[in-house]
Amino acid sequence: MKIIPIKIRVTLWYTLLMLAILAICLVFVILTGRSAVVSTTENTVKSVVNEAAAELEYDNGSLVPEDDLGYYYKSVYLYYTDLTSGESFGKLPQAFEDSAVSFKDAELQELTSGQTTWLVYDSLVTVFGYGQVQVRGVSDREGSYTALSVLVKLFIIFVPILVFITAVGGFFITAGAFRPVKRITATAKSISGGKDLSRRINLGKGRDEIFTLANTFDTMFDRLELAFQNEKQFTADASHELRTPTTVIISQCEYALEGERDKAELSAALESIQKQAKKMSALISQLLTLSRADRGNEKLSFELVNLSELFEMVSEELYDLAAEKNITVSAEFEPDLLLRGDQTMLIRMLMNLSENAVKYGRDGGSVRLTLKREQAGIVGHVIDDGIGIDAQHLPKIWERFYQADPSRSVSGNGLGLSMVKWIAEAHGGSVSVKSEPGKGSDFSFIFPSGTE
Ligand code: ADP
């Protein structure tokens, strides 16, 4: 079946509706107008005849009808028959056959002859000092319909013009309103069909619903493009991060396999391979967690955990690493701070922050770990006096694979802090950092009251 465009459907609908309403109005006007006309004509004939009868006088030997009325008043012909002398005077319509309607006092009669219907009203009056006179009033009923028929004719002429103007005007307004929809469709098609994610509808500023829709689409396209770019960047970064250990593993294997190698050389090669494989494995598991988190199916198993104990454990793990750089680790943990959370993830968060403090800490410097309950919730700090972070990098360090200075990140891949952020937020908390280059950094996290 052929689909009728919306603009035609809308135009057709209200045009027909308007026609129907006008037709109902017309019928209503005709019906009510007709009965109103009928009753006014009847009343007019009666009142003119009654007035003529009342005003009739006998003066100076002759009958004197009312001057103002004459023999034709308000479309009513007046005709008098003097019963004393048998004479008649007055006026009757030409086509009216007077003898066809017998005289009936105070009674309204009708006579139809040809196209015309006559309304006849008689009154028998006794003129003081003279005798009886018959007064007859005749009016053409159809003539009274003239005004009504003019109205109907006007209706019939103007309705089509009005409907035409409404239909054409409405059509253009609807078509104009729907024009942007074409643009939206074309843009959406070209985005979904081609590879150009940078295309936008760009309808500009407008206040109607279509403009709002177009602007919403543009915002959605912006986000899609950004998501797509992030995805591309993520894949490129991930491949890049995996390429280095893979290259090392391949070259170590080639080295070990070519020629005769003694046991020491072989175990050195294997150790190097193991180190790179561990690095890859850690990277892969981080990538997996992050991509599951993105898809929303990284299931966290929440239980009541003792955050103080977890932090304690992490700090103990840190001593060996810190000792390599002569860094003193000091810890101040308020005991038994409980939180509902995923133990493995929380350890990972605390570990990443603490390891970074050592990794980017100053040789012979110090790292301070604190955890306490404050009014806002459980607050922890990981403070170092190391290289610090330049202000320009600060907002970006939470992004995946972002490294402020890759040459100084000995064993990093730039995923640690994005994991930290995700874990904190997945527990209803947040992380933040204050840092000054050359002086050190203070990473803090907070789990607000209520998330505990
Ligand atoms: P990486 O694996 O490189 O450590 P992270 O996501 O943990 O990745 O950190 C991102 C970047 O933030 C690091 O490359 C580093 O430049 C900076 N950074 C993180 N922690 C610290 C810190 N305590 N002091 C100075 N810079 C830091």
Coordinates of C-alpha atoms and ligand atoms in Angstrom, one line a residue:
M1 CA 0.0 0.0 0.0
K2 CA 1.3 3.4 -0.9
I3 CA 2.2 5.4 2.2
I4 CA 0.6 8.9 2.2
P5 CA 3.1 11.5 3.5
I6 CA 2.3 12.9 7.0
K7 CA 1.9 16.5 5.6
I8 CA -0.8 15.3 3.2
R9 CA -2.5 13.3 5.8
V10 CA -2.5 16.2 8.3
T11 CA -3.8 18.6 5.7
L12 CA -6.5 16.2 4.5
W13 CA -7.6 15.5 8.0
Y14 CA -8.2 19.1 9.1
T15 CA -9.5 20.2 5.7
L16 CA -12.2 17.5 5.9
L17 CA -12.8 18.3 9.5
M18 CA -13.2 21.9 8.7
L19 CA -15.6 21.1 5.9
A20 CA -17.6 18.9 8.2
I21 CA -17.8 21.6 10.8
L22 CA -18.9 24.2 8.3
A23 CA -21.5 21.9 6.8
I24 CA -22.9 21.3 10.3
C25 CA -22.9 25.0 10.9
L26 CA -24.7 25.6 7.6
V27 CA -27.4 23.0 8.4
F28 CA -27.8 24.5 11.9
V29 CA -28.1 28.1 10.5
I30 CA -30.6 27.0 7.9
L31 CA -32.8 25.1 10.4
T32 CA -32.7 27.7 13.1
G33 CA -32.9 30.6 10.7
R34 CA -35.8 29.1 8.9
S35 CA -37.9 28.6 12.0
A36 CA -36.9 32.1 13.3
V37 CA -37.9 33.6 9.9
V38 CA -41.2 31.8 9.9
S39 CA -42.2 32.9 13.4
T40 CA -41.1 36.5 12.8
T41 CA -43.1 36.7 9.5
E42 CA -46.1 35.3 11.2
N43 CA -45.8 37.7 14.0
T44 CA -45.3 40.6 11.6
V45 CA -48.4 39.8 9.6
K46 CA -50.5 39.5 12.8
S47 CA -49.1 42.7 14.4
V48 CA -49.5 44.8 11.2
V49 CA -53.1 43.6 10.7
N50 CA -54.0 44.2 14.4
E51 CA -52.5 47.6 14.3
A52 CA -54.3 48.5 11.0
A53 CA -57.6 47.2 12.6
A54 CA -57.1 49.2 15.8
E55 CA -56.2 52.4 14.0
L56 CA -59.1 52.3 11.5
E57 CA -61.5 55.2 12.1
Y58 CA -64.7 56.6 10.7
D59 CA -64.3 60.3 10.1
N60 CA -66.2 62.8 8.0
G61 CA -68.4 60.1 6.4
S62 CA -65.6 57.9 5.3
L63 CA -63.3 55.2 6.7
V64 CA -59.8 56.4 7.4
P65 CA -57.0 53.8 7.6
E66 CA -53.8 54.5 9.6
D67 CA -51.6 56.9 7.5
D68 CA -48.3 55.5 8.6
L69 CA -49.1 52.0 7.6
G70 CA -50.5 52.8 4.2
Y71 CA -51.5 49.7 2.3
Y72 CA -48.1 48.0 2.3
Y73 CA -46.1 47.9 5.5
K74 CA -43.3 45.7 6.6
S75 CA -43.8 43.5 3.5
V76 CA -47.5 43.0 4.5
Y77 CA -50.2 44.0 2.0
L78 CA -53.3 45.4 3.7
Y79 CA -56.8 45.1 2.3
Y80 CA -60.0 46.4 3.8
T81 CA -63.6 45.3 3.0
D82 CA -66.3 47.5 4.3
L83 CA -69.2 45.1 5.2
T84 CA -71.7 48.0 5.4
S85 CA -71.2 49.3 1.9
G86 CA -69.7 46.1 0.5
E87 CA -66.7 48.2 -0.9
S88 CA -63.1 47.1 -0.7
F89 CA -59.9 49.2 -0.7
G90 CA -56.3 48.6 -0.1
K91 CA -53.6 46.6 -1.9
L92 CA -53.1 42.9 -2.6
P93 CA -50.1 41.2 -4.3
Q94 CA -50.7 40.7 -8.0
A95 CA -50.4 36.9 -8.0
F96 CA -52.6 36.5 -4.9
E97 CA -56.0 35.1 -5.5
D98 CA -58.1 36.7 -2.7
S99 CA -61.2 34.7 -3.3
A100 CA -59.2 31.5 -2.7
V101 CA -58.9 32.2 1.0
S102 CA -62.1 32.7 2.9
F103 CA -62.2 35.2 5.7
K104 CA -61.5 33.8 9.1
D105 CA -61.2 36.3 11.9
A106 CA -58.0 36.2 13.9
E107 CA -56.7 33.1 12.2
L108 CA -53.5 32.6 10.3
Q109 CA -53.9 30.9 6.9
E110 CA -51.6 29.8 4.2
L111 CA -52.1 29.7 0.5
T112 CA -49.6 28.1 -1.9
S113 CA -49.9 29.0 -5.5
G114 CA -47.0 28.0 -7.8
Q115 CA -43.7 28.8 -6.2
T116 CA -45.1 31.2 -3.6
T117 CA -46.7 30.6 -0.2
W118 CA -48.9 33.4 1.1
L119 CA -49.5 34.0 4.7
V120 CA -52.9 35.5 5.3
Y121 CA -54.2 37.0 8.5
D122 CA -57.7 38.4 8.9
S123 CA -59.3 40.6 11.6
L124 CA -62.9 41.6 11.8
V125 CA -63.1 45.1 13.4
T126 CA -66.1 47.1 14.5
V127 CA -65.4 50.8 13.7
F128 CA -67.0 53.0 16.3
G129 CA -70.0 54.9 14.9
Y130 CA -70.0 53.1 11.6
G131 CA -70.0 49.3 11.3
Q132 CA -68.0 46.2 10.7
V133 CA -64.8 46.1 8.5
Q134 CA -62.8 43.1 7.5
V135 CA -59.0 43.8 7.6
R136 CA -56.8 41.3 5.7
G137 CA -53.0 41.1 5.7
V138 CA -51.1 39.2 3.1
S139 CA -47.4 38.5 3.1
D140 CA -45.1 36.5 0.8
R141 CA -43.5 33.9 3.1
E142 CA -40.7 33.0 0.6
G143 CA -39.8 36.7 0.4
S144 CA -38.8 36.6 4.0
Y145 CA -36.4 33.8 3.3
T146 CA -34.3 36.2 1.1
A147 CA -31.9 37.2 3.8
L148 CA -31.4 33.6 4.8
S149 CA -30.9 32.5 1.2
V150 CA -28.3 35.3 0.7
L151 CA -26.5 34.0 3.8
V152 CA -26.6 30.4 2.4
K153 CA -25.3 31.6 -1.0
L154 CA -22.5 33.5 0.8
F155 CA -21.7 30.3 2.7
I156 CA -21.6 28.3 -0.5
I157 CA -19.3 30.8 -2.2
F158 CA -16.9 31.5 0.7
V159 CA -16.6 28.0 2.2
P160 CA -14.6 26.5 -0.7
I161 CA -12.4 29.6 -0.8
L162 CA -11.9 29.4 2.9
V163 CA -11.2 25.7 2.8
F164 CA -8.8 26.2 -0.1
I165 CA -6.9 28.9 1.8
T166 CA -6.7 26.8 4.9
A167 CA -5.6 23.7 3.1
V168 CA -2.9 25.4 1.1
G169 CA -1.7 27.4 4.1
G170 CA -1.8 24.4 6.4
F171 CA 0.0 22.3 3.8
F172 CA 2.9 24.8 3.5
I173 CA 3.2 25.2 7.3
T174 CA 3.2 21.4 7.8
A175 CA 5.6 20.9 4.9
G176 CA 7.9 23.6 6.3
A177 CA 7.8 22.1 9.8
F178 CA 8.7 18.7 8.4
R179 CA 11.5 19.9 6.1
P180 CA 14.1 19.6 8.9
V181 CA 13.0 15.9 9.4
K182 CA 14.3 15.2 5.9
R183 CA 17.6 16.8 6.9
I184 CA 17.7 14.7 10.1
T185 CA 17.0 11.5 8.1
A186 CA 19.6 12.3 5.5
T187 CA 22.2 13.0 8.1
A188 CA 21.4 9.9 10.2
K189 CA 21.5 7.9 7.0
S190 CA 24.8 9.2 5.9
I191 CA 26.3 8.6 9.4
S192 CA 25.0 5.1 9.6
G193 CA 25.8 4.2 6.0
G194 CA 29.1 5.8 5.6
K195 CA 32.1 6.4 7.9
D196 CA 31.7 10.1 8.3
L197 CA 30.8 10.4 12.0
S198 CA 31.6 14.1 12.0
R199 CA 28.5 15.0 10.1
R200 CA 25.8 17.0 12.0
I201 CA 22.3 18.2 11.3
N202 CA 23.1 21.7 12.4
L203 CA 19.6 23.2 12.3
G204 CA 20.8 26.0 14.4
K205 CA 18.7 27.6 17.1
G206 CA 15.0 27.1 17.1
R207 CA 12.4 26.6 19.8
D208 CA 10.0 24.0 18.3
E209 CA 10.1 20.3 18.9
I210 CA 11.8 19.4 15.6
F211 CA 14.7 21.8 16.5
T212 CA 15.0 20.2 19.9
L213 CA 15.0 16.8 18.3
A214 CA 17.7 17.8 15.8
N215 CA 19.9 19.3 18.6
T216 CA 19.4 16.2 20.7
F217 CA 20.5 14.1 17.7
D218 CA 23.6 16.3 17.2
T219 CA 24.5 15.9 20.9
M220 CA 24.1 12.1 20.5
F221 CA 26.3 12.2 17.4
D222 CA 28.9 14.1 19.3
R223 CA 28.9 11.5 22.0
L224 CA 28.9 8.7 19.5
E225 CA 31.9 10.2 17.7
L226 CA 33.7 10.7 21.0
A227 CA 32.9 7.1 22.1
F228 CA 34.1 5.8 18.7
Q229 CA 37.3 7.8 18.9
N230 CA 37.9 6.6 22.4
E231 CA 37.3 3.1 21.3
K232 CA 39.9 3.5 18.5
Q233 CA 42.3 5.2 20.8
F234 CA 41.8 2.4 23.4
T235 CA 42.5 -0.3 20.8
A236 CA 45.5 1.5 19.5
D237 CA 46.9 2.0 23.0
A238 CA 46.2 -1.6 24.0
S239 CA 48.0 -2.9 21.0
H240 CA 50.9 -0.6 21.6
E241 CA 51.2 -1.7 25.2
L242 CA 51.0 -5.4 24.2
R243 CA 53.5 -5.0 21.4
T244 CA 56.5 -4.1 23.6
P245 CA 56.4 -7.2 25.8
T246 CA 55.6 -9.4 22.8
T247 CA 58.7 -8.0 21.0
V248 CA 60.9 -8.6 24.0
I249 CA 59.5 -12.2 24.4
I250 CA 60.1 -13.0 20.7
S251 CA 63.6 -11.5 20.8
Q252 CA 64.5 -13.4 24.0
C253 CA 63.2 -16.6 22.5
E254 CA 65.3 -16.1 19.4
Y255 CA 68.3 -15.3 21.5
A256 CA 67.8 -18.4 23.6
L257 CA 67.3 -20.7 20.6
E258 CA 70.0 -19.6 18.4
G259 CA 73.4 -21.3 18.9
E260 CA 74.6 -22.9 22.1
R261 CA 73.6 -21.0 25.3
D262 CA 74.8 -21.9 28.7
K263 CA 72.4 -22.4 31.6
A264 CA 72.9 -18.9 33.1
E265 CA 72.1 -17.3 29.7
L266 CA 69.1 -19.4 29.2
S267 CA 67.7 -18.7 32.7
A268 CA 68.3 -14.9 32.2
A269 CA 66.3 -15.1 28.9
L270 CA 63.6 -17.1 30.6
E271 CA 63.4 -14.6 33.5
S272 CA 63.1 -11.8 31.1
I273 CA 60.3 -13.7 29.2
Q274 CA 58.6 -14.4 32.5
K275 CA 58.7 -10.7 33.5
Q276 CA 57.2 -9.6 30.2
A277 CA 54.6 -12.4 30.3
K278 CA 53.6 -11.3 33.8
K279 CA 53.3 -7.7 32.6
M280 CA 51.1 -8.8 29.7
S281 CA 49.0 -10.9 31.9
A282 CA 48.5 -8.0 34.3
L283 CA 47.7 -5.7 31.4
I284 CA 45.2 -8.2 29.9
S285 CA 43.4 -8.7 33.3
Q286 CA 43.2 -4.9 33.7
L287 CA 41.8 -4.5 30.2
L288 CA 39.3 -7.3 30.8
T289 CA 38.1 -5.7 34.0
L290 CA 37.8 -2.3 32.4
S291 CA 35.9 -3.6 29.3
R292 CA 33.6 -5.6 31.5
A293 CA 33.0 -2.5 33.7
D294 CA 32.2 -0.6 30.5
R295 CA 29.6 -3.1 29.5
G296 CA 28.3 -3.1 33.0
N297 CA 28.8 -6.8 33.6
E298 CA 31.8 -6.7 35.9
K299 CA 30.1 -8.2 38.9
L300 CA 31.3 -6.8 42.2
S301 CA 30.7 -9.1 45.1
F302 CA 29.8 -6.7 47.9
E303 CA 30.4 -7.8 51.5
L304 CA 31.3 -6.0 54.7
V305 CA 35.1 -5.4 54.6
N306 CA 37.4 -3.9 57.1
L307 CA 39.1 -1.2 55.0
S308 CA 41.6 -0.4 57.8
E309 CA 42.8 -4.0 57.7
L310 CA 43.0 -4.0 53.9
F311 CA 45.1 -0.8 53.8
E312 CA 47.3 -2.3 56.5
M313 CA 47.9 -5.3 54.4
V314 CA 48.7 -3.2 51.3
S315 CA 51.1 -1.0 53.3
E316 CA 53.0 -4.1 54.4
E317 CA 53.3 -5.3 50.8
L318 CA 54.7 -1.9 50.0
Y319 CA 57.7 -2.0 52.3
D320 CA 59.9 -4.2 49.9
L321 CA 59.2 -2.0 46.9
A322 CA 59.8 1.2 49.0
A323 CA 63.0 -0.2 50.4
E324 CA 64.4 -0.4 46.8
K325 CA 64.2 3.4 46.7
N326 CA 65.0 4.0 50.3
I327 CA 61.5 5.4 50.8
T328 CA 60.1 5.4 54.3
V329 CA 56.5 4.3 54.5
S330 CA 54.4 5.7 57.4
A331 CA 50.8 4.6 58.1
E332 CA 48.1 6.1 60.2
F333 CA 45.0 4.0 60.1
E334 CA 42.0 4.4 62.3
P335 CA 41.1 0.8 63.2
D336 CA 38.1 -1.1 62.1
L337 CA 36.7 1.2 59.5
L338 CA 34.0 -0.9 57.8
L339 CA 32.7 -0.6 54.3
R340 CA 30.4 -2.6 52.1
G341 CA 32.5 -3.4 49.1
D342 CA 34.4 -5.8 46.9
Q343 CA 37.5 -6.8 48.7
T344 CA 39.6 -7.7 45.7
M345 CA 38.8 -4.5 43.9
L346 CA 39.4 -2.3 47.0
I347 CA 42.8 -4.0 47.5
R348 CA 43.6 -3.2 43.8
M349 CA 42.6 0.4 44.3
L350 CA 44.7 0.9 47.4
M351 CA 47.6 -1.0 45.8
N352 CA 47.6 1.1 42.6
L353 CA 47.6 4.3 44.6
S354 CA 50.3 3.2 47.0
E355 CA 52.6 1.7 44.3
N356 CA 52.3 4.9 42.3
A357 CA 53.4 6.9 45.4
V358 CA 56.6 4.8 45.5
K359 CA 57.1 4.5 41.8
Y360 CA 56.9 8.3 41.4
G361 CA 58.4 9.0 44.8
R362 CA 61.8 10.5 45.5
D363 CA 64.7 8.3 46.3
G364 CA 65.2 8.4 50.0
G365 CA 61.8 10.2 50.4
S366 CA 58.7 9.2 52.2
V367 CA 55.2 8.0 51.6
R368 CA 52.4 8.6 54.1
L369 CA 49.2 6.5 54.1
T370 CA 46.3 7.6 56.2
L371 CA 42.7 6.4 56.8
K372 CA 40.2 8.0 59.1
R373 CA 36.5 8.6 59.6
E374 CA 35.5 12.2 58.9
Q375 CA 32.1 13.8 59.0
A376 CA 31.7 13.2 55.2
G377 CA 32.7 9.5 55.4
I378 CA 35.8 7.4 55.3
V379 CA 38.7 9.4 53.9
G380 CA 42.1 8.0 52.9
H381 CA 45.2 9.7 51.6
V382 CA 48.3 8.5 49.8
I383 CA 50.9 11.2 50.0
D384 CA 54.4 11.2 48.5
D385 CA 57.1 13.8 48.2
G386 CA 58.1 12.7 44.7
I387 CA 58.1 14.2 41.2
G388 CA 54.5 15.5 41.4
I389 CA 52.3 16.2 38.4
D390 CA 52.1 19.2 36.2
A391 CA 48.8 21.1 36.3
Q392 CA 48.2 20.5 32.6
H393 CA 48.3 16.7 33.1
L394 CA 46.2 16.6 36.3
P395 CA 42.8 16.3 34.7
K396 CA 44.0 13.6 32.3
I397 CA 45.8 11.2 34.5
W398 CA 42.4 9.4 35.2
E399 CA 42.1 8.6 31.5
R400 CA 43.0 5.1 30.2
F401 CA 46.6 4.8 29.0
Y402 CA 47.4 8.3 30.0
Q403 CA 50.9 8.8 31.2
A404 CA 52.1 12.3 32.2
D405 CA 55.7 11.3 31.3
P406 CA 55.9 7.9 29.8
S407 CA 59.7 7.9 29.9
R408 CA 59.6 8.0 33.7
S409 CA 56.9 5.4 34.1
V410 CA 59.1 2.5 34.7
S411 CA 56.6 -0.3 34.8
G412 CA 53.4 1.4 34.0
N413 CA 50.8 1.3 31.3
G414 CA 48.6 4.2 32.3
L415 CA 45.6 2.0 33.3
G416 CA 46.2 2.1 37.0
L417 CA 44.4 5.4 37.9
S418 CA 41.5 4.8 35.5
M419 CA 40.9 1.5 37.5
V420 CA 41.2 3.4 40.8
K421 CA 38.6 5.9 39.7
W422 CA 36.2 3.2 38.4
I423 CA 36.6 1.1 41.6
A424 CA 36.0 4.2 43.9
E425 CA 32.9 5.2 41.9
A426 CA 31.6 1.7 41.7
H427 CA 31.5 1.8 45.5
G428 CA 29.7 5.2 45.5
G429 CA 32.9 7.1 46.4
S430 CA 35.3 9.4 44.5
V431 CA 39.0 10.1 44.1
S432 CA 40.9 13.3 43.7
V433 CA 44.5 14.6 43.6
K434 CA 46.5 17.6 44.7
S435 CA 49.9 17.8 43.3
E436 CA 52.8 20.1 42.7
P437 CA 55.7 19.3 40.4
G438 CA 58.9 18.6 42.3
K439 CA 57.1 18.6 45.6
G440 CA 54.9 15.5 45.6
S441 CA 51.3 14.4 45.3
D442 CA 48.4 13.8 47.6
F443 CA 45.9 11.3 46.2
S444 CA 42.8 11.0 48.3
F445 CA 39.6 8.9 48.2
I446 CA 36.4 9.2 50.1
F447 CA 33.6 6.8 50.6
P448 CA 30.7 9.0 51.8
S449 CA 28.6 8.1 54.8
G450 CA 25.8 5.9 53.5
T451 CA 28.0 4.0 51.1
E452 CA 29.7 2.2 54.0
Ligands
ADP1 P1 51.0 4.2 35.2 O1 50.9 2.8 34.9 O2 51.7 5.0 34.2 O3 51.5 4.5 36.6 P2 48.6 5.3 36.2 O4 47.2 5.3 35.6 O5 48.7 4.6 37.5 O6 49.5 4.7 35.1 O7 49.0 6.8 36.3 C1 48.9 7.7 35.2 C2 49.9 8.7 35.2 O8 49.7 9.6 36.4 C3 51.3 8.2 35.5 O9 51.9 7.8 34.2 C4 52.0 9.4 36.1 O10 52.5 10.2 35.1 C5 51.0 10.0 36.9 N1 51.0 9.7 38.3 C6 50.3 8.7 39.0 N2 50.6 8.7 40.3 C7 51.5 9.6 40.5 C8 52.2 10.1 41.6 N3 52.0 9.6 42.9 N4 53.2 11.0 41.5 C9 53.4 11.6 40.3 N5 52.7 11.2 39.1 C10 51.8 10.2 39.2

